[in-house]
Short mmCIF file of C-alpha atoms in Angstrom, two decimals:
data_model
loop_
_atom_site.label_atom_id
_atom_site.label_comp_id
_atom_site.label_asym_id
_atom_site.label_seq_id
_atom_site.Cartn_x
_atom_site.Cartn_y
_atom_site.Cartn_z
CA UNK A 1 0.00 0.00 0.00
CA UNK A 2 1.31 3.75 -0.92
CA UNK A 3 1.99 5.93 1.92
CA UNK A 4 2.31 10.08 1.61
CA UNK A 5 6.12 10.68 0.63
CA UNK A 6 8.36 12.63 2.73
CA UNK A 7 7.19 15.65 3.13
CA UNK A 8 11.16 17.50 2.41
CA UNK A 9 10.69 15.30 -0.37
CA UNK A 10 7.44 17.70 -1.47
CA UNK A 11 9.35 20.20 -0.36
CA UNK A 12 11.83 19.98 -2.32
CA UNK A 13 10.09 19.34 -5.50
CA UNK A 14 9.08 23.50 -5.25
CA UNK A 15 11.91 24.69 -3.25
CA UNK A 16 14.77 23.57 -5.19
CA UNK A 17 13.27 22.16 -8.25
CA UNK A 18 10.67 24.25 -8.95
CA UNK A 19 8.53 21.84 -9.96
CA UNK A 20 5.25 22.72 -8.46
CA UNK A 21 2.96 20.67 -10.98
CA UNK A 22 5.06 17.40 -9.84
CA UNK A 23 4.35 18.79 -5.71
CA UNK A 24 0.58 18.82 -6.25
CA UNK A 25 0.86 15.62 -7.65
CA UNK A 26 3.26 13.67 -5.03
CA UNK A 27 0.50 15.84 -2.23
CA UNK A 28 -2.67 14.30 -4.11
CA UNK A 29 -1.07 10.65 -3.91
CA UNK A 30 -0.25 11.06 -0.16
CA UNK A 31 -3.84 12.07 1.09
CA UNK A 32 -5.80 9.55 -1.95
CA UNK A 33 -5.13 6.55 -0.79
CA UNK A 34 -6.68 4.95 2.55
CA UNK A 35 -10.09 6.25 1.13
CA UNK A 36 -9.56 5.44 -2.83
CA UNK A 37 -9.20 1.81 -1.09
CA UNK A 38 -12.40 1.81 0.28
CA UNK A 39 -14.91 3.52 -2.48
CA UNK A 40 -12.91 1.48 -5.30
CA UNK A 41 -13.86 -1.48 -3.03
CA UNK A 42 -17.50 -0.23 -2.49
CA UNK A 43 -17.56 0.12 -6.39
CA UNK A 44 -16.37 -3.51 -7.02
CA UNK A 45 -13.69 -1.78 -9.71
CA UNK A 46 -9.52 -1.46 -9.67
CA UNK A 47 -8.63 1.33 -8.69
CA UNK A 48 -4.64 1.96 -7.92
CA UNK A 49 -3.24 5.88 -6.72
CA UNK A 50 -0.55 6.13 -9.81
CA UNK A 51 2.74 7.59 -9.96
CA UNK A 52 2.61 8.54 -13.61
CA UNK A 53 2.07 12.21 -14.29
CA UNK A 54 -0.65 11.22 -17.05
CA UNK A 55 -3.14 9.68 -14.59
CA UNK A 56 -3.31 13.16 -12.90
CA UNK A 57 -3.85 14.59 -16.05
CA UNK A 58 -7.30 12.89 -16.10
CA UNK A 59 -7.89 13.71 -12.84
CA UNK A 60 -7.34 17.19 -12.56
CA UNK A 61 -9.27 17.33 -15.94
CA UNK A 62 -12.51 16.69 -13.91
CA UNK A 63 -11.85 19.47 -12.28
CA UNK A 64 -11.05 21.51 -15.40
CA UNK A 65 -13.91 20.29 -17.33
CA UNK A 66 -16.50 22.90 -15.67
CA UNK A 67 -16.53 26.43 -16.76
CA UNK A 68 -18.33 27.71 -13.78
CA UNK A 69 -15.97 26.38 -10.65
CA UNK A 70 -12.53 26.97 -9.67
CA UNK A 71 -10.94 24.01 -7.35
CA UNK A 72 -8.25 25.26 -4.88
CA UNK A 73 -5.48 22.24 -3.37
CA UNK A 74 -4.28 23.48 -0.11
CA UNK A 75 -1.12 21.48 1.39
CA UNK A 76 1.18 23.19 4.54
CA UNK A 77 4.25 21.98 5.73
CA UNK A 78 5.62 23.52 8.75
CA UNK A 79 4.29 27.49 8.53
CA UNK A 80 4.85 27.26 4.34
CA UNK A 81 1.51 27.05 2.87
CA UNK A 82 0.96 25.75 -0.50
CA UNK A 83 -1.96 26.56 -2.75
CA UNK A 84 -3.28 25.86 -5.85
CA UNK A 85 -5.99 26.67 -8.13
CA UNK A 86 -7.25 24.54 -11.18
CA UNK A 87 -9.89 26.08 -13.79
CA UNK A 88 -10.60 25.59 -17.22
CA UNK A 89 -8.81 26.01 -19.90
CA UNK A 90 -6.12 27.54 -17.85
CA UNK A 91 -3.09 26.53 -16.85
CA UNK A 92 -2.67 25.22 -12.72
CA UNK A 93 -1.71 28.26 -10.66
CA UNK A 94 0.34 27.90 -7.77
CA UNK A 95 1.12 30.56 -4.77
CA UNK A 96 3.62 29.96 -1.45
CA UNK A 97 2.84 32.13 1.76
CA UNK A 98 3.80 31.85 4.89
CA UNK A 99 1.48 31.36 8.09
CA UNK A 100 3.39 34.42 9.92
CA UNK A 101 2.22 36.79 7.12
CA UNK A 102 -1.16 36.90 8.47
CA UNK A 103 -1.14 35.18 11.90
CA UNK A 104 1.65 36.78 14.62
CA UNK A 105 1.45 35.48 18.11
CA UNK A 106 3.26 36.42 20.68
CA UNK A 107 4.49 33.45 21.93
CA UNK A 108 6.86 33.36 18.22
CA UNK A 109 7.27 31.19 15.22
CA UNK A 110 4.28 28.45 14.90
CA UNK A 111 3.68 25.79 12.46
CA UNK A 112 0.50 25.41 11.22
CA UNK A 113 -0.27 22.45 13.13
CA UNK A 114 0.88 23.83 16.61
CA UNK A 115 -1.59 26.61 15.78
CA UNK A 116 -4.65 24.23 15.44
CA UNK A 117 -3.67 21.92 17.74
CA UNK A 118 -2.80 24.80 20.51
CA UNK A 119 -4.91 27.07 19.70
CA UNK A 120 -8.31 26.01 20.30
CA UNK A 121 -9.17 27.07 16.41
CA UNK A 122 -12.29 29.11 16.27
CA UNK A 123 -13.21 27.76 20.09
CA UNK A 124 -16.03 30.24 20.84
CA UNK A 125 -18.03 28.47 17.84
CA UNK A 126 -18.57 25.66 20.57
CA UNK A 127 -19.69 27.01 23.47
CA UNK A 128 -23.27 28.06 23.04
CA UNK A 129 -25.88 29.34 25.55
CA UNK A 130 -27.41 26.73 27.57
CA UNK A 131 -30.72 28.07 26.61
CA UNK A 132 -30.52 27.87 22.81
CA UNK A 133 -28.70 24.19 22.61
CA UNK A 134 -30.24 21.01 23.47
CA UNK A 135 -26.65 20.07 23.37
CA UNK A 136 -26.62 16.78 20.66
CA UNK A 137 -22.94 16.37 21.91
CA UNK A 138 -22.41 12.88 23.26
CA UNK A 139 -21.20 13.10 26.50
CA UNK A 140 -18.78 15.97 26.48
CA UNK A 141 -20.70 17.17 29.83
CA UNK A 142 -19.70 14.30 31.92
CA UNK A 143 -22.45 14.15 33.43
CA UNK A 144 -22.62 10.36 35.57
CA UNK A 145 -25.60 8.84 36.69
CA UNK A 146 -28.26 11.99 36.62
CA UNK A 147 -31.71 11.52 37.68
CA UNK A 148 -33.37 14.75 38.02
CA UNK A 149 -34.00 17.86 36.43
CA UNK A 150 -32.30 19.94 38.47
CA UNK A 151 -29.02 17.52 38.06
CA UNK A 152 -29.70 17.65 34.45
CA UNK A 153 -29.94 21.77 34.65
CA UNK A 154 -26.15 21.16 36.43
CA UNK A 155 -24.63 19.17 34.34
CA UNK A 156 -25.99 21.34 31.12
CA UNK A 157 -23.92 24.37 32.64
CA UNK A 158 -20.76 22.57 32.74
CA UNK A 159 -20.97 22.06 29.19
CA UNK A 160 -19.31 25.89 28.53
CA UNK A 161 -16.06 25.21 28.23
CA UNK A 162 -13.68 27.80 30.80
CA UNK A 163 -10.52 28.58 29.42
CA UNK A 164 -8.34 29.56 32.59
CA UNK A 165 -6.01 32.31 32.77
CA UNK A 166 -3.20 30.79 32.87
CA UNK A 167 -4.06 28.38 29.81
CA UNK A 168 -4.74 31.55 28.14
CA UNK A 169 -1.48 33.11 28.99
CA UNK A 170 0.59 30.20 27.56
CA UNK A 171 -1.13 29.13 24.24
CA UNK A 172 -1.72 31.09 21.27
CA UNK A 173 -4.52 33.23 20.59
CA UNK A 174 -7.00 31.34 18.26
CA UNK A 175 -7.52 31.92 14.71
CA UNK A 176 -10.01 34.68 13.56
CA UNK A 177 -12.05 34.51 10.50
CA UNK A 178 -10.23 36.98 8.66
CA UNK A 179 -6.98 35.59 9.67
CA UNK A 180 -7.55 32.43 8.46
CA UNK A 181 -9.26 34.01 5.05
CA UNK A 182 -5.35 36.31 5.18
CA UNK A 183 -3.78 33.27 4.88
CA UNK A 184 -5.80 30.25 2.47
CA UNK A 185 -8.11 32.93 -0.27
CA UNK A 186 -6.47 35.98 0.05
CA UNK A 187 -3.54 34.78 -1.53
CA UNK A 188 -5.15 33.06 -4.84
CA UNK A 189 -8.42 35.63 -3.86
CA UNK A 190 -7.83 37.09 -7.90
CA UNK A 191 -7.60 33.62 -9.64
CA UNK A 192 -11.00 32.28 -8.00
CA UNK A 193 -13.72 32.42 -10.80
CA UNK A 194 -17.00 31.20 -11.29
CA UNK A 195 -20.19 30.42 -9.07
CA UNK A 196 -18.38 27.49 -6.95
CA UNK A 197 -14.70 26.37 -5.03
CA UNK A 198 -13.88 23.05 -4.78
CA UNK A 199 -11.34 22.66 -1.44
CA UNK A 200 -8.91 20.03 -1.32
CA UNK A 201 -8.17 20.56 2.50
CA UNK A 202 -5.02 19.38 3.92
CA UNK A 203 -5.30 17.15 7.76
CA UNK A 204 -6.63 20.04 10.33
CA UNK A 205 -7.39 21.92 7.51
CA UNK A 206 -10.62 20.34 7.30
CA UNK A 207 -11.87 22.18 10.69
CA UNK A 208 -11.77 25.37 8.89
CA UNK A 209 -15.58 26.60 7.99
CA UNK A 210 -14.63 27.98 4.81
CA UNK A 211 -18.07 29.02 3.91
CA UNK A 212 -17.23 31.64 6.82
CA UNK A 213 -13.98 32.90 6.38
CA UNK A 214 -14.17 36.87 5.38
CA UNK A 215 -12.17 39.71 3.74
CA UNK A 216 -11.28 43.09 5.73
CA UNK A 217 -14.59 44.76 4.06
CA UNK A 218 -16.33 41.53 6.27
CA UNK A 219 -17.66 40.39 2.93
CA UNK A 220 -17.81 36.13 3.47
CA UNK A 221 -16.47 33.84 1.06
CA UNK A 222 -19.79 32.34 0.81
CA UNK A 223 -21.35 35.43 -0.13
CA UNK A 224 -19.67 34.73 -3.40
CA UNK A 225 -19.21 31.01 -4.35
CA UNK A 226 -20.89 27.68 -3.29
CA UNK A 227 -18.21 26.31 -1.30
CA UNK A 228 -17.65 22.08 -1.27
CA UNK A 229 -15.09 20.17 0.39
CA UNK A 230 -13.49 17.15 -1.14
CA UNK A 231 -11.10 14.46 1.00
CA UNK A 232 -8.78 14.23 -2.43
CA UNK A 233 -9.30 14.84 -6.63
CA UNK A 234 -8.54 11.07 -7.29
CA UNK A 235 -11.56 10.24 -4.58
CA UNK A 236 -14.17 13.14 -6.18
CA UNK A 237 -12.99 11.23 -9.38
CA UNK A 238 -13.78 7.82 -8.40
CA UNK A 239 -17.36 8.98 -7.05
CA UNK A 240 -17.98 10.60 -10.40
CA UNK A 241 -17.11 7.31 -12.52
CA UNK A 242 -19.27 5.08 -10.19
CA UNK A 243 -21.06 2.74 -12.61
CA UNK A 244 -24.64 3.21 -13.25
CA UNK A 245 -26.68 1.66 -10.55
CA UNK A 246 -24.41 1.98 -8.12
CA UNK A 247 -27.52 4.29 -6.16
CA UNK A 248 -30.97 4.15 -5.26
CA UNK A 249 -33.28 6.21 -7.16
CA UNK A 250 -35.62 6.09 -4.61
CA UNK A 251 -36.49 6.14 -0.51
CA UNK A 252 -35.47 8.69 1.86
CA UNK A 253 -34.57 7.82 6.14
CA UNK A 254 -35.21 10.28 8.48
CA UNK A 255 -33.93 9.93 11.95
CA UNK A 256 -34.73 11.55 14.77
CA UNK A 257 -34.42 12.29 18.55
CA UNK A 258 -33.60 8.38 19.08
CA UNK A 259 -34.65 6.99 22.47
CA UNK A 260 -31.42 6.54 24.71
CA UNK A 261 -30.62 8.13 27.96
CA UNK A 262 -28.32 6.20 30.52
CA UNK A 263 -25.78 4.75 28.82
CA UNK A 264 -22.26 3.07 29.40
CA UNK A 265 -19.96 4.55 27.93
CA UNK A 266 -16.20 3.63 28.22
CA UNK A 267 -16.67 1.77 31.62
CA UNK A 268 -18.74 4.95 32.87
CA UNK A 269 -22.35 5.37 33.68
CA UNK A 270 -23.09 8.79 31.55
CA UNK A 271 -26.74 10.42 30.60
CA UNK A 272 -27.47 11.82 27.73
CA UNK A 273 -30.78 14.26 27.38
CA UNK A 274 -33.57 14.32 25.48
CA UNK A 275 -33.76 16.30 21.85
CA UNK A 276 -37.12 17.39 21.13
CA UNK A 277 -36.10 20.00 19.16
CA UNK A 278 -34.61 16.86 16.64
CA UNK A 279 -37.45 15.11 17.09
CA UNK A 280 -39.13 18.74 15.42
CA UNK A 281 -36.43 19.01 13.03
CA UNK A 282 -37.01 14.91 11.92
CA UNK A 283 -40.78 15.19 11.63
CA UNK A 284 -40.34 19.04 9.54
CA UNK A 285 -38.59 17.29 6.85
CA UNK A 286 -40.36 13.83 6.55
CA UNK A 287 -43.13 15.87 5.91
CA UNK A 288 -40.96 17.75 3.00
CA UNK A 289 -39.80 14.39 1.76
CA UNK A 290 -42.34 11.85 -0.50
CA UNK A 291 -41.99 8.57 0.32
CA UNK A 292 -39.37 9.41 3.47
CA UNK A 293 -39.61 6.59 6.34
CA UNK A 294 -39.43 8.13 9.06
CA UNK A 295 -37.33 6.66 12.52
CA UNK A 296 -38.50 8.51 16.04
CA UNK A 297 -37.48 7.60 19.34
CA UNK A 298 -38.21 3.76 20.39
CA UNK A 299 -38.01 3.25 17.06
CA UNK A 300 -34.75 4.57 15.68
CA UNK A 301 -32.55 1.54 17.15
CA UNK A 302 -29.33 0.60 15.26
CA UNK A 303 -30.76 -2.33 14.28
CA UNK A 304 -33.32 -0.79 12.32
CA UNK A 305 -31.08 2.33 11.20
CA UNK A 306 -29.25 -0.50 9.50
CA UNK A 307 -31.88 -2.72 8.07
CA UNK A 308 -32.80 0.45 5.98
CA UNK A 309 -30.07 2.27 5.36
CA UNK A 310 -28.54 0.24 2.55
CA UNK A 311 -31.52 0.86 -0.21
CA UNK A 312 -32.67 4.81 0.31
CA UNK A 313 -30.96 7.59 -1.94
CA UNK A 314 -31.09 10.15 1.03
CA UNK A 315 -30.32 9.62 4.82
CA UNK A 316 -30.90 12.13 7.61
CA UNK A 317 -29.54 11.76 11.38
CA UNK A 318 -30.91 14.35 13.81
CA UNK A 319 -29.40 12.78 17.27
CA UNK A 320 -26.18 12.83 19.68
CA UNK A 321 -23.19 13.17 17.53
CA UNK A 322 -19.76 12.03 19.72
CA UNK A 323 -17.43 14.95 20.08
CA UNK A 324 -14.63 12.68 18.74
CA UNK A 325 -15.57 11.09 15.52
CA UNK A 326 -18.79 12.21 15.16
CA UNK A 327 -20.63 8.33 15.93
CA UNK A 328 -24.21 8.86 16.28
CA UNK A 329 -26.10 7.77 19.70
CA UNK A 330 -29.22 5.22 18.41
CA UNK A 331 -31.94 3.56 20.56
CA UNK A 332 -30.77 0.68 22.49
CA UNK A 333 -32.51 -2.73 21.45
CA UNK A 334 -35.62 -4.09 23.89
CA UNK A 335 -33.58 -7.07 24.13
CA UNK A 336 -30.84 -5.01 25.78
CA UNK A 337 -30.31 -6.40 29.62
CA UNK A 338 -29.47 -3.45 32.04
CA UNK A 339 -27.77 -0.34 31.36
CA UNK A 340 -27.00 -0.01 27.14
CA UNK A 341 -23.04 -0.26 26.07
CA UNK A 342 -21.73 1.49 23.40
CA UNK A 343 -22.12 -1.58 20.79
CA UNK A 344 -25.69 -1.37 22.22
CA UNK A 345 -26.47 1.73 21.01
CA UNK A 346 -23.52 3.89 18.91
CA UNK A 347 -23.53 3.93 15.27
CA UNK A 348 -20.20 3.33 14.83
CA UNK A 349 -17.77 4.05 12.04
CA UNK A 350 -17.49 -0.36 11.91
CA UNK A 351 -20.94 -0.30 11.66
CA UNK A 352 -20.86 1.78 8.75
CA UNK A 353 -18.04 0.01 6.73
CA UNK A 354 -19.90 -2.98 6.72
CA UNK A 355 -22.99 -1.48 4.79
CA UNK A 356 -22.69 -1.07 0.87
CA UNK A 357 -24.56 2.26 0.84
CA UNK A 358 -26.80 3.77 -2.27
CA UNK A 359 -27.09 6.83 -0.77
CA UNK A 360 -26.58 10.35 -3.04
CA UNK A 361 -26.54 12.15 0.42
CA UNK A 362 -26.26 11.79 3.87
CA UNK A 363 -27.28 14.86 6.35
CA UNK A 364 -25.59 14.26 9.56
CA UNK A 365 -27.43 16.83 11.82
CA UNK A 366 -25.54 16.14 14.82
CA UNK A 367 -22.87 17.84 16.46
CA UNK A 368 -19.73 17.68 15.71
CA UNK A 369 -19.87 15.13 12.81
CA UNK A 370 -16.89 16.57 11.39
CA UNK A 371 -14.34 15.14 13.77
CA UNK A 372 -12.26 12.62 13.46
CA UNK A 373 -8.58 11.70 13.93
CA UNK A 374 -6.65 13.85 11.95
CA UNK A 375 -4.51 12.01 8.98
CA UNK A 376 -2.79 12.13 6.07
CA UNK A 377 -6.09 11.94 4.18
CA UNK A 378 -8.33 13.79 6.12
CA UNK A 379 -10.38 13.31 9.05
CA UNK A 380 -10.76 10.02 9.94
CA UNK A 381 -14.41 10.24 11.48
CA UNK A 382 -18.16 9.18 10.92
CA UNK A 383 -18.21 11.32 7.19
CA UNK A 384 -15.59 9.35 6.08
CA UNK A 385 -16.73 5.91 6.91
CA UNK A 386 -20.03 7.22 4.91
CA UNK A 387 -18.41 8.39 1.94
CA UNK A 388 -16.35 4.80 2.19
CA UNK A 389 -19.14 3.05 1.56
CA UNK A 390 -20.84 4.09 -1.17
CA UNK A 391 -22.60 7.67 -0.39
CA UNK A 392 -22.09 10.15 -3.01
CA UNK A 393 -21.70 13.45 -0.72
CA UNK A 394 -21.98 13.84 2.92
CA UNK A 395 -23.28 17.08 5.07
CA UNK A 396 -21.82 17.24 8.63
CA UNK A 397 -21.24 19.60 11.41
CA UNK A 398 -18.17 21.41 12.25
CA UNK A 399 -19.11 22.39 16.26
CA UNK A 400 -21.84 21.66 18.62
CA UNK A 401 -25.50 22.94 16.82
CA UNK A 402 -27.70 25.77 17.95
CA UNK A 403 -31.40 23.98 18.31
CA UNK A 404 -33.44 26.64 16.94
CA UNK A 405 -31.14 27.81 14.15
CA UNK A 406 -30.73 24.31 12.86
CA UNK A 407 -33.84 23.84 12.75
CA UNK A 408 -34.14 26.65 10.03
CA UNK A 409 -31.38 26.14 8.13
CA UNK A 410 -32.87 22.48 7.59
CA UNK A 411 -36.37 24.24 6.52
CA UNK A 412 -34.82 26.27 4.00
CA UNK A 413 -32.26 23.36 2.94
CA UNK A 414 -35.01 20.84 2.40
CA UNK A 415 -37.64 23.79 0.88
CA UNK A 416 -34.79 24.10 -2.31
CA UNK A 417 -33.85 20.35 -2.03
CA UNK A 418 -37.35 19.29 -3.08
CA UNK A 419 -37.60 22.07 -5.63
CA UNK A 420 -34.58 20.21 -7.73
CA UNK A 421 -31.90 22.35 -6.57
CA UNK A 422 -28.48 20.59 -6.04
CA UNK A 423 -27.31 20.15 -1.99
CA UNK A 424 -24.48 22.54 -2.84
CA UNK A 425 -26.51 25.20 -3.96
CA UNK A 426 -29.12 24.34 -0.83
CA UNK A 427 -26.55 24.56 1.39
CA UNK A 428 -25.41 27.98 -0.33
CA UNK A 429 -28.70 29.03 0.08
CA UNK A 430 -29.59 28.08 3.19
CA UNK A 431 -27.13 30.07 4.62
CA UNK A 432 -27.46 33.66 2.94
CA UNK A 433 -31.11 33.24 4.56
CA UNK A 434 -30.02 32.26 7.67
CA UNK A 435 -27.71 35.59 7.56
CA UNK A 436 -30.76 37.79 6.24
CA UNK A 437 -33.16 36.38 9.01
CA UNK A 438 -32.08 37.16 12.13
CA UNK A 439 -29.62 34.05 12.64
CA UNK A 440 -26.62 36.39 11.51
CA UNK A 441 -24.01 34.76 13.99
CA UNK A 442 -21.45 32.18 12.26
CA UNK A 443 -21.88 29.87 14.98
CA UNK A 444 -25.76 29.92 13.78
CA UNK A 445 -25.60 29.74 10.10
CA UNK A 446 -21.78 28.46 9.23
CA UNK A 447 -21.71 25.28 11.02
CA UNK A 448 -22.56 22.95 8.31
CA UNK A 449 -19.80 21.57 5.19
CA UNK A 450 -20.73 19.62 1.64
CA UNK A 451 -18.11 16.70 1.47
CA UNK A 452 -18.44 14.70 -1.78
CA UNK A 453 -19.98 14.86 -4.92
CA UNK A 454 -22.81 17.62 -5.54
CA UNK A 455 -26.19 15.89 -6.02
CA UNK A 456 -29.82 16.93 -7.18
CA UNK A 457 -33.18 14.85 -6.57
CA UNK A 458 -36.21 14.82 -8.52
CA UNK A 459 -39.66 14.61 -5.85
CA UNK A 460 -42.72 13.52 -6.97
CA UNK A 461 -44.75 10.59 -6.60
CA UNK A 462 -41.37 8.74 -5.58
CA UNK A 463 -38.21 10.11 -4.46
CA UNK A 464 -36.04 10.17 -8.15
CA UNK A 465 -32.03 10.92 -8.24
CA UNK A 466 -31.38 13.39 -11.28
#
């Protein structure tokens, strides 16, 4: 199996040599592979991650074949930043800056990853007011063996992060918006054209809510250009070239609020509350949806998340997300004796690899189903394991999700969904009305990212993929 060259070896391919076409090229193969494994699998074709420059010829050209998008490759190494920018008919553009030409901290020279990983990127987008959050994070409050209201109320308040002063006073200050915008669009900000960006993230990269990121006149990228993410070129590739068949035309699963409260979890006794506001959200878009089956409470067990999942085109999760890779908290089964563990009840990212999926799109409308472990090629997390096998694009969640905002953005997502437009240009959208409404906080409107392949459905009197 390939594994990402040394990165002095990438390095050098610019530095020395010049040769920035043959960089983008040696940084595609190192964050293509683990996942090209899977979806070539899920696609029962051959599919190898090739060293000759011709074979990324035809990928990039899938790229270059639409007049109306611009895809930018972002790799870093140390504070050097790499970017790229692929169009059509013109040839790849490629710009170097440096991560102290837009972020200084006073604690001196950072890398890029000591920045993420230090400081807390973009942490206030993840502490939200008790009141507006039913909090569908799975078990980042701690909270063991609650039985009351009031204990409930408690253990609610601790879920506010508090940065202390001297943690403060020793790591760097975290990222603005414009900062980050300073230091991955401002410098290709000129050779972006058309109506969408593609983004090729590279490892934390992929925590960034690009959709978000503004200019110094506090104009937002997304105000601009649809704005999809894709794990690699040679995976958007392989999605595209699925055979025919490979998805369902039909059938749509909603899930929502699932039934599960005390829970082990990792040897511990933890409780996780009740989400009536997903419950809302679940039964808003069923309704939306022909020919949706719809999974609430005792009903939406793993068991019978699974049974369905493999045959519907679309798939929609409103429910505890886990604040580490995003697994989604289901119903326990009645058979369950005692107190649930986690294979009891947590849609795992196993679970998911061993289901050949014929999903177009997944909605993941839980927090934090972004995470993962970050890797070579990505997050490892919940999206991937979804786009591994077999869904065509997947929507998840950066931070932890505002109840009543989310609620929204889902209206309005679903309201152009079912009137043919694609899911990047409901997601595009979705948020310029969340912005015009009175939901004008990022936190509120920016917490949601398109990984994949864009789709479009067709409702009538069944549920038809365009």
């Amino acid at each position: 199996m390939s594994t990402r060259p040394p990165i002095d070896c990438l390095v050098h391919c610019v530095v020395l040599l010049g040769n920035t076409m043959r960089f983008l090229h040696v940084a595609e193969l190192g964050r293509a592979r683990a996942l090209v494994d899977l979806v070539s699998d899920r696609y029962f074709v051959e599919k190898e991650v090739s060293l000759d420059p011709e074979s990324f010829a035809g990928i990039l050209k899938v790229i270059r074949d639409s007049s109306n998008r611009t895809c930018l490759h972002i790799s870093y190494h140390g504070e050097d930043i790499f970017l790229w920018t692929a169009k059509q008919s013109k040839p790849i553009a490629f710009r170097k800056t440096k991560l102290s030409e837009s972020y200084v901290s006073k604690h001196g020279k950072l890398s890029v990853d000591d920045l993420f990983k230090k400081g807390r990127l973009l942490r206030n987008f993840h502490v939200l007011p008790q009141e507006q959050c039913e909090d569908r994070s799975l078990f980042s409050s701690y909270a063991n063996q609650l039985t009351n209201e009031a204990n409930l109320e408690d253990s609610l308040s601790s879920l506010r992060p508090v940065w202390d002063e001297e943690e403060v006073n020793t790591n760097p200050e975290p990222l603005t918006l414009l900062q980050l915008y300073n230091m991955l669009i401002a410098p290709v900000s000129d050779l972006l054209e058309g109506s969408e960006i593609i983004v090729v993230p590279d490892r934390c990269l992929f925590q960034v809510p690009f959709a978000a990121l503004h200019d110094d006149c506090n104009c937002y990228l997304s105000d601009s250009f649809r704005i999809r993410i894709v794990p690699s070129l040679t995976t958007l590739k392989l999605i595209l070239d699925s055979p025919a068949g490979s998805h369902s035309e039909t059938g749509a699963l909603i899930v929502g609020e699932p039934n599960v409260t005390d829970v082990y979890f990792k040897g511990e006794l933890r409780y996780l509350c009740k989400l009536p506001g997903a419950k809302a959200e679940a039964k808003m878009i069923a309704r939306l949806l022909p020919e949706s089956h719809l999974l609430i409470g005792e009903q939406a067990t793993k068991e019978a998340v699974l049974q369905r999942i493999p045959s519907v085109s679309l798939v929609h999760f409103a429910a505890h997300g886990d604040a580490e890779r995003g697994e989604i908290a289901l119903t326990p089964p009645d058979s369950t004796m005692g107190i649930p563990h986690e294979q009891d009840y947590l849609l795992s990212m196993a679970d998911i690899s061993q289901v050949r999926l014929t999903a177009k799109l997944v909605v993941l409308s839980c927090c934090h189903t972004a995470r993962g472990q970050i890797k070579t090629e990505g997050v490892v997390g919940i999206a991937r394991a979804f786009l591994g096998s077999g869904a065509r694009s997947v929507m998840v969640a950066l931070w932890a999700l505002q109840d009543d905002a989310t609620e929204q953005f889902m209206r309005i997502f679903y309201e152009n969904l079912v009137q043919g437009e694609s899911a990047s240009e409901c997601l595009h959208r979705a948020m310029k009305w969340m912005r015009n409404n009175g939901f004008s906080e990022v936190r509120q409107w920016a917490p949601f990212m398109l990984i994949g392949d864009d789709v479009s459905f067709h409702f009538g009197e069944e549920l038809k993929v365009k």
